[in-house]
Amino acid sequence: MRNIVIVDDTEINVLVMEALVGKIDNCRPVPFSDPVVALDWCRANDPDLLVVDYMMPVLDGIEFIRQLRAAPGKEHLPMLMVTADHQKEVRYRALESGATDFLTKPLDSIEFVSRVRNMLMLRESHLVLSERNRTLAEEVRKATAELVERERETVLRLARAAEFRDPETGAHILRMAHYSRLIAEHLGMDLGFQDLLLQAAPMHDVGKLGTPDHILLKPGRLTPEEFEIMKKHASIGYEILKDSNSPMLQMAAQIAHSHHERWDGGGYPIGLAGDAIPIVGRIVAVADVFDALTSERPYKKAWSDEDALAHMREQRARHFDPGCLDAFLGAWDSVVEIKLRYRDDDDRLSHERAISAALAA
């Protein structure tokens, strides 16, 4: 049943319009002689059409329409205002206030019924369009969520692929990703950037897929020639990721390419310095180095936190962006919490589950 609100301070006019509305199928008149009461009812309910007289005490038709049109959800409600034929100036003002159409006094029954039916058709068309838009928006939301989930799966699988060839553990991937997000948070980055960084950071070393085993798995120090080959993993990772349309993978490409650059320009693969290094590379450099220093590897013992922090402070404004390092140090309690939460574990399956859960969070 469609609700037709009638607002007129003259009782006989209300009775006439009620009778005319009663002739229209599936319509119910909702009459008011007090415009203030009618306005409150319209704000609290969802009428299908408003018919309001212009000349009323306390609140005239123009002000009634203006206030109701400004109420939430009433932007598209059809509103008919009843005016005298000669009141063109009133009509202009009513249009500016949000009136949809007019009815002329004295009311003509045929015109009244026709205009009401036309306005109801307009209302129904708007409701159908709104529902269609809502359905499309929901479909887009679901499709976007599916794309994001596929991106996360891509991240997980690429990170796992690199992990299988690298002596570093899956816990390293989790720790450095969360350290990176923590640094971004303390730098004041927005939540969207933080979440994207958490998803993208695990692919920082994906280029190691292209590093020969005899170099990647060598238990001792690399020769200068071997180190030059090892350094190519930054460019290889960038080439793997760079052409994606995904913001996540685009960020991952930047990270892979720039996380071995140094603040003083002495890094690789390009030798960028200072702010020329992408901020994601500067953030991940701090997170990655700290975890590498404090983790045991086949070719080295783990450093203590104190020794690692002393070294990194020494490298402030040399290896590391001062702002990124300061953000990391300023969040030390959270760093310790992350380190304890994602401890090294020889159970690869548990790592895979942890990585999956962390990236999906």
Short mmCIF file of C-alpha atoms in Angstrom, two decimals:
data_model
loop_
_atom_site.label_atom_id
_atom_site.label_comp_id
_atom_site.label_asym_id
_atom_site.label_seq_id
_atom_site.Cartn_x
_atom_site.Cartn_y
_atom_site.Cartn_z
CA MET A 1 0.00 0.00 0.00
CA ARG A 2 1.37 3.41 -1.02
CA ASN A 3 1.06 6.24 1.48
CA ILE A 4 -0.07 9.62 0.09
CA VAL A 5 0.45 12.38 2.66
CA ILE A 6 -2.04 15.25 2.41
CA VAL A 7 -1.26 18.46 4.31
CA ASP A 8 -3.84 21.29 4.30
CA ASP A 9 -5.18 23.38 7.17
CA THR A 10 -8.65 23.56 5.55
CA GLU A 11 -10.70 20.53 6.51
CA ILE A 12 -12.88 20.47 3.40
CA ASN A 13 -9.80 20.44 1.17
CA VAL A 14 -8.38 17.52 3.11
CA LEU A 15 -11.65 15.58 2.76
CA VAL A 16 -11.78 16.19 -1.00
CA MET A 17 -8.22 15.03 -1.57
CA GLU A 18 -8.76 12.00 0.67
CA ALA A 19 -11.71 10.98 -1.48
CA LEU A 20 -9.73 11.42 -4.69
CA VAL A 21 -6.78 9.41 -3.38
CA GLY A 22 -9.23 6.66 -2.45
CA LYS A 23 -10.05 6.24 -6.15
CA ILE A 24 -6.45 5.29 -6.97
CA ASP A 25 -5.57 1.60 -6.64
CA ASN A 26 -3.28 0.52 -3.83
CA CYS A 27 -3.13 4.02 -2.32
CA ARG A 28 -3.92 5.17 1.22
CA PRO A 29 -4.38 8.84 2.21
CA VAL A 30 -2.49 10.03 5.30
CA PRO A 31 -4.18 13.37 6.10
CA PHE A 32 -2.91 16.20 8.30
CA SER A 33 -4.34 19.63 9.08
CA ASP A 34 -1.33 20.65 11.19
CA PRO A 35 1.83 21.06 9.05
CA VAL A 36 4.17 20.75 12.04
CA VAL A 37 2.71 17.36 12.99
CA ALA A 38 2.76 16.32 9.33
CA LEU A 39 6.44 17.25 8.98
CA ASP A 40 7.39 15.18 12.03
CA TRP A 41 5.45 12.19 10.65
CA CYS A 42 7.08 12.48 7.23
CA ARG A 43 10.55 12.63 8.74
CA ALA A 44 9.90 9.50 10.79
CA ASN A 45 8.19 7.53 8.02
CA ASP A 46 8.63 6.81 4.35
CA PRO A 47 5.70 8.24 2.36
CA ASP A 48 5.41 7.64 -1.38
CA LEU A 49 4.04 11.09 -2.24
CA LEU A 50 3.40 14.44 -0.56
CA VAL A 51 0.56 16.80 -1.46
CA VAL A 52 0.89 20.06 0.49
CA ASP A 53 -1.00 23.34 0.37
CA TYR A 54 0.92 26.60 0.11
CA MET A 55 -1.15 28.87 2.36
CA MET A 56 -0.93 27.45 5.89
CA PRO A 57 -0.27 29.00 9.32
CA VAL A 58 3.00 28.49 11.22
CA LEU A 59 4.61 26.58 8.34
CA ASP A 60 3.68 27.35 4.75
CA GLY A 61 4.04 24.86 1.90
CA ILE A 62 7.38 26.20 0.65
CA GLU A 63 9.05 25.99 4.06
CA PHE A 64 7.46 22.57 4.62
CA ILE A 65 8.99 21.27 1.38
CA ARG A 66 12.36 22.86 2.08
CA GLN A 67 12.64 21.28 5.53
CA LEU A 68 11.40 17.87 4.42
CA ARG A 69 13.65 17.82 1.36
CA ALA A 70 16.63 18.41 3.66
CA ALA A 71 15.75 15.38 5.82
CA PRO A 72 17.79 12.17 5.28
CA GLY A 73 16.26 9.85 2.69
CA LYS A 74 13.78 12.42 1.38
CA GLU A 75 15.92 13.75 -1.47
CA HIS A 76 13.85 11.97 -4.13
CA LEU A 77 10.37 11.99 -2.57
CA PRO A 78 7.83 13.40 -5.09
CA MET A 79 6.21 16.56 -3.69
CA LEU A 80 3.13 18.26 -5.15
CA MET A 81 2.26 21.76 -3.94
CA VAL A 82 -1.22 23.17 -4.24
CA THR A 83 -1.27 26.85 -5.32
CA ALA A 84 -3.56 29.37 -6.98
CA ASP A 85 -3.10 29.69 -10.74
CA HIS A 86 -1.86 33.30 -10.54
CA GLN A 87 0.87 32.62 -7.92
CA LYS A 88 3.80 32.22 -10.35
CA GLU A 89 6.30 33.79 -7.96
CA VAL A 90 5.25 31.25 -5.34
CA ARG A 91 5.80 28.45 -7.84
CA TYR A 92 9.30 29.67 -8.65
CA ARG A 93 10.20 29.73 -4.97
CA ALA A 94 8.63 26.31 -4.48
CA LEU A 95 10.72 24.84 -7.30
CA GLU A 96 13.86 26.27 -5.72
CA SER A 97 12.83 24.66 -2.41
CA GLY A 98 12.37 21.21 -3.97
CA ALA A 99 8.77 20.95 -5.22
CA THR A 100 8.36 18.35 -7.97
CA ASP A 101 5.12 19.63 -9.52
CA PHE A 102 2.01 21.71 -8.80
CA LEU A 103 -1.75 21.36 -8.48
CA THR A 104 -3.89 24.40 -9.22
CA LYS A 105 -6.79 25.68 -7.11
CA PRO A 106 -9.62 25.01 -7.42
CA LEU A 107 -8.71 21.35 -7.69
CA ASP A 108 -9.78 19.46 -10.79
CA SER A 109 -10.45 15.82 -9.94
CA ILE A 110 -9.15 14.46 -13.25
CA GLU A 111 -5.98 16.56 -13.07
CA PHE A 112 -5.44 15.58 -9.43
CA VAL A 113 -5.71 11.84 -10.08
CA SER A 114 -3.51 12.06 -13.21
CA ARG A 115 -0.76 14.03 -11.54
CA VAL A 116 -0.77 11.80 -8.48
CA ARG A 117 -0.49 8.71 -10.70
CA ASN A 118 2.38 10.31 -12.64
CA MET A 119 4.22 11.16 -9.44
CA LEU A 120 3.73 7.63 -8.13
CA MET A 121 5.19 6.24 -11.35
CA LEU A 122 8.15 8.54 -10.83
CA ARG A 123 8.48 7.25 -7.27
CA GLU A 124 8.34 3.61 -8.36
CA SER A 125 10.94 4.22 -11.07
CA HIS A 126 13.25 5.79 -8.53
CA LEU A 127 12.77 2.89 -6.09
CA VAL A 128 13.49 0.34 -8.85
CA LEU A 129 16.62 2.27 -9.87
CA SER A 130 17.75 2.57 -6.24
CA GLU A 131 17.33 -1.16 -5.69
CA ARG A 132 19.21 -1.88 -8.91
CA ASN A 133 22.03 0.43 -7.80
CA ARG A 134 22.08 -1.23 -4.39
CA THR A 135 22.29 -4.65 -6.01
CA LEU A 136 25.05 -3.53 -8.36
CA ALA A 137 26.96 -1.97 -5.47
CA GLU A 138 26.72 -5.25 -3.54
CA GLU A 139 27.90 -7.20 -6.59
CA VAL A 140 30.83 -4.81 -7.01
CA ARG A 141 31.66 -5.17 -3.31
CA LYS A 142 31.66 -8.95 -3.59
CA ALA A 143 33.72 -8.89 -6.79
CA THR A 144 36.22 -6.49 -5.19
CA ALA A 145 36.48 -8.71 -2.12
CA GLU A 146 37.17 -11.69 -4.36
CA LEU A 147 39.89 -9.77 -6.20
CA VAL A 148 41.49 -8.72 -2.92
CA GLU A 149 41.38 -12.33 -1.74
CA ARG A 150 43.06 -13.49 -4.94
CA GLU A 151 45.71 -10.81 -4.48
CA ARG A 152 46.32 -12.04 -0.95
CA GLU A 153 46.65 -15.57 -2.24
CA THR A 154 49.16 -14.33 -4.83
CA VAL A 155 51.15 -12.66 -2.06
CA LEU A 156 51.11 -15.81 0.03
CA ARG A 157 52.14 -18.09 -2.79
CA LEU A 158 54.92 -15.83 -4.04
CA ALA A 159 56.22 -15.38 -0.51
CA ARG A 160 56.08 -19.13 0.06
CA ALA A 161 57.85 -19.79 -3.24
CA ALA A 162 60.72 -17.51 -2.21
CA GLU A 163 60.74 -19.05 1.26
CA PHE A 164 61.24 -22.56 -0.13
CA ARG A 165 64.48 -21.42 -1.78
CA ASP A 166 65.74 -19.18 1.00
CA PRO A 167 67.16 -20.20 4.38
CA GLU A 168 65.10 -17.43 5.97
CA THR A 169 62.00 -18.71 7.77
CA GLY A 170 58.35 -17.92 7.27
CA ALA A 171 58.40 -16.24 10.66
CA HIS A 172 60.86 -13.70 9.22
CA ILE A 173 58.29 -12.78 6.58
CA LEU A 174 55.64 -12.28 9.24
CA ARG A 175 57.85 -10.28 11.59
CA MET A 176 59.26 -7.89 9.01
CA ALA A 177 55.80 -7.32 7.49
CA HIS A 178 54.35 -6.41 10.89
CA TYR A 179 57.40 -4.29 11.77
CA SER A 180 56.84 -2.45 8.49
CA ARG A 181 53.19 -1.80 9.25
CA LEU A 182 54.15 -0.62 12.74
CA ILE A 183 56.67 1.88 11.33
CA ALA A 184 54.05 3.19 8.89
CA GLU A 185 51.59 3.63 11.75
CA HIS A 186 54.09 5.64 13.80
CA LEU A 187 54.93 7.77 10.76
CA GLY A 188 51.25 8.75 10.64
CA MET A 189 50.35 6.87 7.46
CA ASP A 190 46.65 6.18 6.97
CA LEU A 191 45.14 2.76 7.69
CA GLY A 192 44.76 1.93 4.00
CA PHE A 193 48.49 2.45 3.44
CA GLN A 194 49.35 0.41 6.55
CA ASP A 195 47.19 -2.52 5.45
CA LEU A 196 48.57 -2.43 1.90
CA LEU A 197 52.12 -2.41 3.24
CA LEU A 198 51.38 -5.38 5.51
CA GLN A 199 50.16 -7.31 2.46
CA ALA A 200 52.98 -6.24 0.12
CA ALA A 201 56.04 -6.41 2.38
CA PRO A 202 56.31 -10.24 2.40
CA MET A 203 57.30 -10.11 -1.28
CA HIS A 204 60.39 -7.97 -0.65
CA ASP A 205 62.75 -10.83 -1.57
CA VAL A 206 60.68 -12.60 -4.20
CA GLY A 207 63.50 -11.89 -6.66
CA LYS A 208 65.58 -14.52 -4.88
CA LEU A 209 63.65 -17.00 -7.00
CA GLY A 210 66.15 -16.04 -9.69
CA THR A 211 69.28 -16.39 -7.52
CA PRO A 212 71.38 -19.54 -8.13
CA ASP A 213 71.28 -22.08 -5.30
CA HIS A 214 75.05 -22.18 -4.85
CA ILE A 215 74.91 -18.49 -3.95
CA LEU A 216 71.59 -18.29 -2.14
CA LEU A 217 72.33 -21.32 0.05
CA LYS A 218 76.04 -20.77 0.58
CA PRO A 219 76.76 -21.19 4.31
CA GLY A 220 79.70 -18.76 4.38
CA ARG A 221 80.42 -15.20 3.29
CA LEU A 222 79.88 -14.46 -0.40
CA THR A 223 82.76 -13.42 -2.61
CA PRO A 224 82.50 -9.97 -4.25
CA GLU A 225 81.53 -11.66 -7.52
CA GLU A 226 78.88 -13.78 -5.82
CA PHE A 227 77.51 -10.75 -3.99
CA GLU A 228 77.05 -8.92 -7.30
CA ILE A 229 74.92 -11.82 -8.48
CA MET A 230 72.99 -11.85 -5.21
CA LYS A 231 72.23 -8.12 -5.56
CA LYS A 232 70.34 -8.80 -8.78
CA HIS A 233 67.43 -10.20 -6.76
CA ALA A 234 66.15 -6.66 -6.17
CA SER A 235 65.81 -6.00 -9.90
CA ILE A 236 64.48 -9.50 -10.57
CA GLY A 237 61.76 -9.02 -7.96
CA TYR A 238 60.82 -5.70 -9.52
CA GLU A 239 60.57 -7.27 -12.98
CA ILE A 240 58.34 -10.04 -11.63
CA LEU A 241 55.88 -7.63 -10.01
CA LYS A 242 56.05 -4.31 -11.85
CA ASP A 243 53.40 -4.72 -14.57
CA SER A 244 50.45 -5.58 -12.32
CA ASN A 245 47.37 -3.33 -12.13
CA SER A 246 46.97 -4.29 -8.48
CA PRO A 247 47.92 -1.51 -6.01
CA MET A 248 49.21 -4.21 -3.68
CA LEU A 249 51.54 -5.73 -6.25
CA GLN A 250 52.61 -2.29 -7.46
CA MET A 251 53.68 -1.48 -3.91
CA ALA A 252 55.38 -4.87 -3.67
CA ALA A 253 57.34 -4.07 -6.85
CA GLN A 254 58.55 -0.81 -5.29
CA ILE A 255 59.55 -2.62 -2.12
CA ALA A 256 61.41 -5.37 -3.95
CA HIS A 257 63.33 -2.80 -5.98
CA SER A 258 64.20 -0.33 -3.25
CA HIS A 259 64.53 -2.05 0.13
CA HIS A 260 68.32 -2.45 -0.32
CA GLU A 261 68.87 1.22 -1.17
CA ARG A 262 70.63 3.27 1.50
CA TRP A 263 69.85 6.74 2.80
CA ASP A 264 73.38 7.87 1.92
CA GLY A 265 73.15 6.56 -1.65
CA GLY A 266 75.42 3.56 -1.13
CA GLY A 267 72.80 0.87 -1.68
CA TYR A 268 71.61 -1.09 -4.70
CA PRO A 269 70.38 -1.69 -7.39
CA ILE A 270 70.25 2.00 -8.45
CA GLY A 271 72.07 3.91 -5.73
CA LEU A 272 69.19 6.19 -4.78
CA ALA A 273 69.63 8.46 -1.78
CA GLY A 274 67.41 10.21 0.77
CA ASP A 275 63.85 10.99 -0.19
CA ALA A 276 64.46 9.70 -3.72
CA ILE A 277 64.09 6.21 -2.24
CA PRO A 278 60.38 5.27 -2.14
CA ILE A 279 59.03 5.51 1.40
CA VAL A 280 57.98 1.84 1.33
CA GLY A 281 61.58 0.85 0.58
CA ARG A 282 62.89 3.00 3.42
CA ILE A 283 60.38 1.48 5.85
CA VAL A 284 61.04 -2.12 4.85
CA ALA A 285 64.82 -1.56 4.99
CA VAL A 286 64.56 -0.88 8.73
CA ALA A 287 62.20 -3.80 9.38
CA ASP A 288 64.15 -6.26 7.24
CA VAL A 289 67.60 -5.43 8.59
CA PHE A 290 66.53 -5.60 12.22
CA ASP A 291 64.97 -9.00 11.78
CA ALA A 292 67.90 -10.29 9.70
CA LEU A 293 70.38 -9.19 12.36
CA THR A 294 68.42 -10.75 15.25
CA SER A 295 67.68 -14.04 13.46
CA GLU A 296 69.95 -17.06 13.23
CA ARG A 297 70.99 -18.17 9.75
CA PRO A 298 73.15 -21.08 8.54
CA TYR A 299 75.97 -18.61 7.96
CA LYS A 300 75.67 -16.55 11.19
CA LYS A 301 74.49 -16.45 14.78
CA ALA A 302 71.61 -14.21 15.84
CA TRP A 303 72.60 -10.83 17.24
CA SER A 304 71.15 -9.67 20.53
CA ASP A 305 68.53 -6.95 20.35
CA GLU A 306 70.94 -4.56 22.07
CA ASP A 307 73.72 -5.16 19.54
CA ALA A 308 71.32 -4.89 16.61
CA LEU A 309 69.87 -1.61 17.88
CA ALA A 310 73.32 -0.19 18.56
CA HIS A 311 74.36 -1.00 14.99
CA MET A 312 71.19 0.49 13.53
CA ARG A 313 71.53 3.68 15.57
CA GLU A 314 75.07 3.96 14.22
CA GLN A 315 73.67 3.63 10.72
CA ARG A 316 71.02 6.34 11.23
CA ALA A 317 71.14 8.80 8.30
CA ARG A 318 73.68 6.48 6.63
CA HIS A 319 71.91 3.23 5.87
CA PHE A 320 68.51 4.14 7.31
CA ASP A 321 66.03 6.97 6.87
CA PRO A 322 66.22 8.77 10.27
CA GLY A 323 62.43 9.18 10.44
CA CYS A 324 61.76 5.50 9.75
CA LEU A 325 64.36 4.35 12.26
CA ASP A 326 63.04 6.73 14.92
CA ALA A 327 59.49 5.46 14.32
CA PHE A 328 60.71 1.88 14.78
CA LEU A 329 62.59 2.70 17.99
CA GLY A 330 59.63 4.69 19.30
CA ALA A 331 57.39 1.63 19.00
CA TRP A 332 59.81 -0.71 20.76
CA ASP A 333 57.23 -2.33 23.08
CA SER A 334 55.17 -3.32 20.04
CA VAL A 335 58.30 -4.56 18.26
CA VAL A 336 59.01 -6.92 21.17
CA GLU A 337 55.41 -8.12 21.13
CA ILE A 338 55.61 -8.92 17.39
CA LYS A 339 58.93 -10.69 17.85
CA LEU A 340 57.48 -12.92 20.58
CA ARG A 341 54.27 -13.60 18.66
CA TYR A 342 56.05 -14.77 15.51
CA ARG A 343 58.99 -16.78 16.83
CA ASP A 344 61.00 -19.06 14.56
CA ASP A 345 59.57 -22.55 14.25
CA ASP A 346 60.85 -25.47 12.24
CA ASP A 347 57.30 -26.56 11.40
CA ARG A 348 56.82 -25.18 7.88
CA LEU A 349 53.12 -26.05 7.88
CA SER A 350 52.52 -23.93 10.95
CA HIS A 351 54.33 -21.06 9.23
CA GLU A 352 52.17 -21.36 6.17
CA ARG A 353 49.02 -21.23 8.28
CA ALA A 354 50.33 -18.28 10.26
CA ILE A 355 51.25 -16.35 7.13
CA SER A 356 47.86 -17.05 5.57
CA ALA A 357 46.03 -15.94 8.71
CA ALA A 358 48.13 -12.81 9.12
CA LEU A 359 47.73 -11.68 5.52
CA ALA A 360 43.98 -12.31 5.60
CA ALA A 361 43.49 -10.38 8.86
#
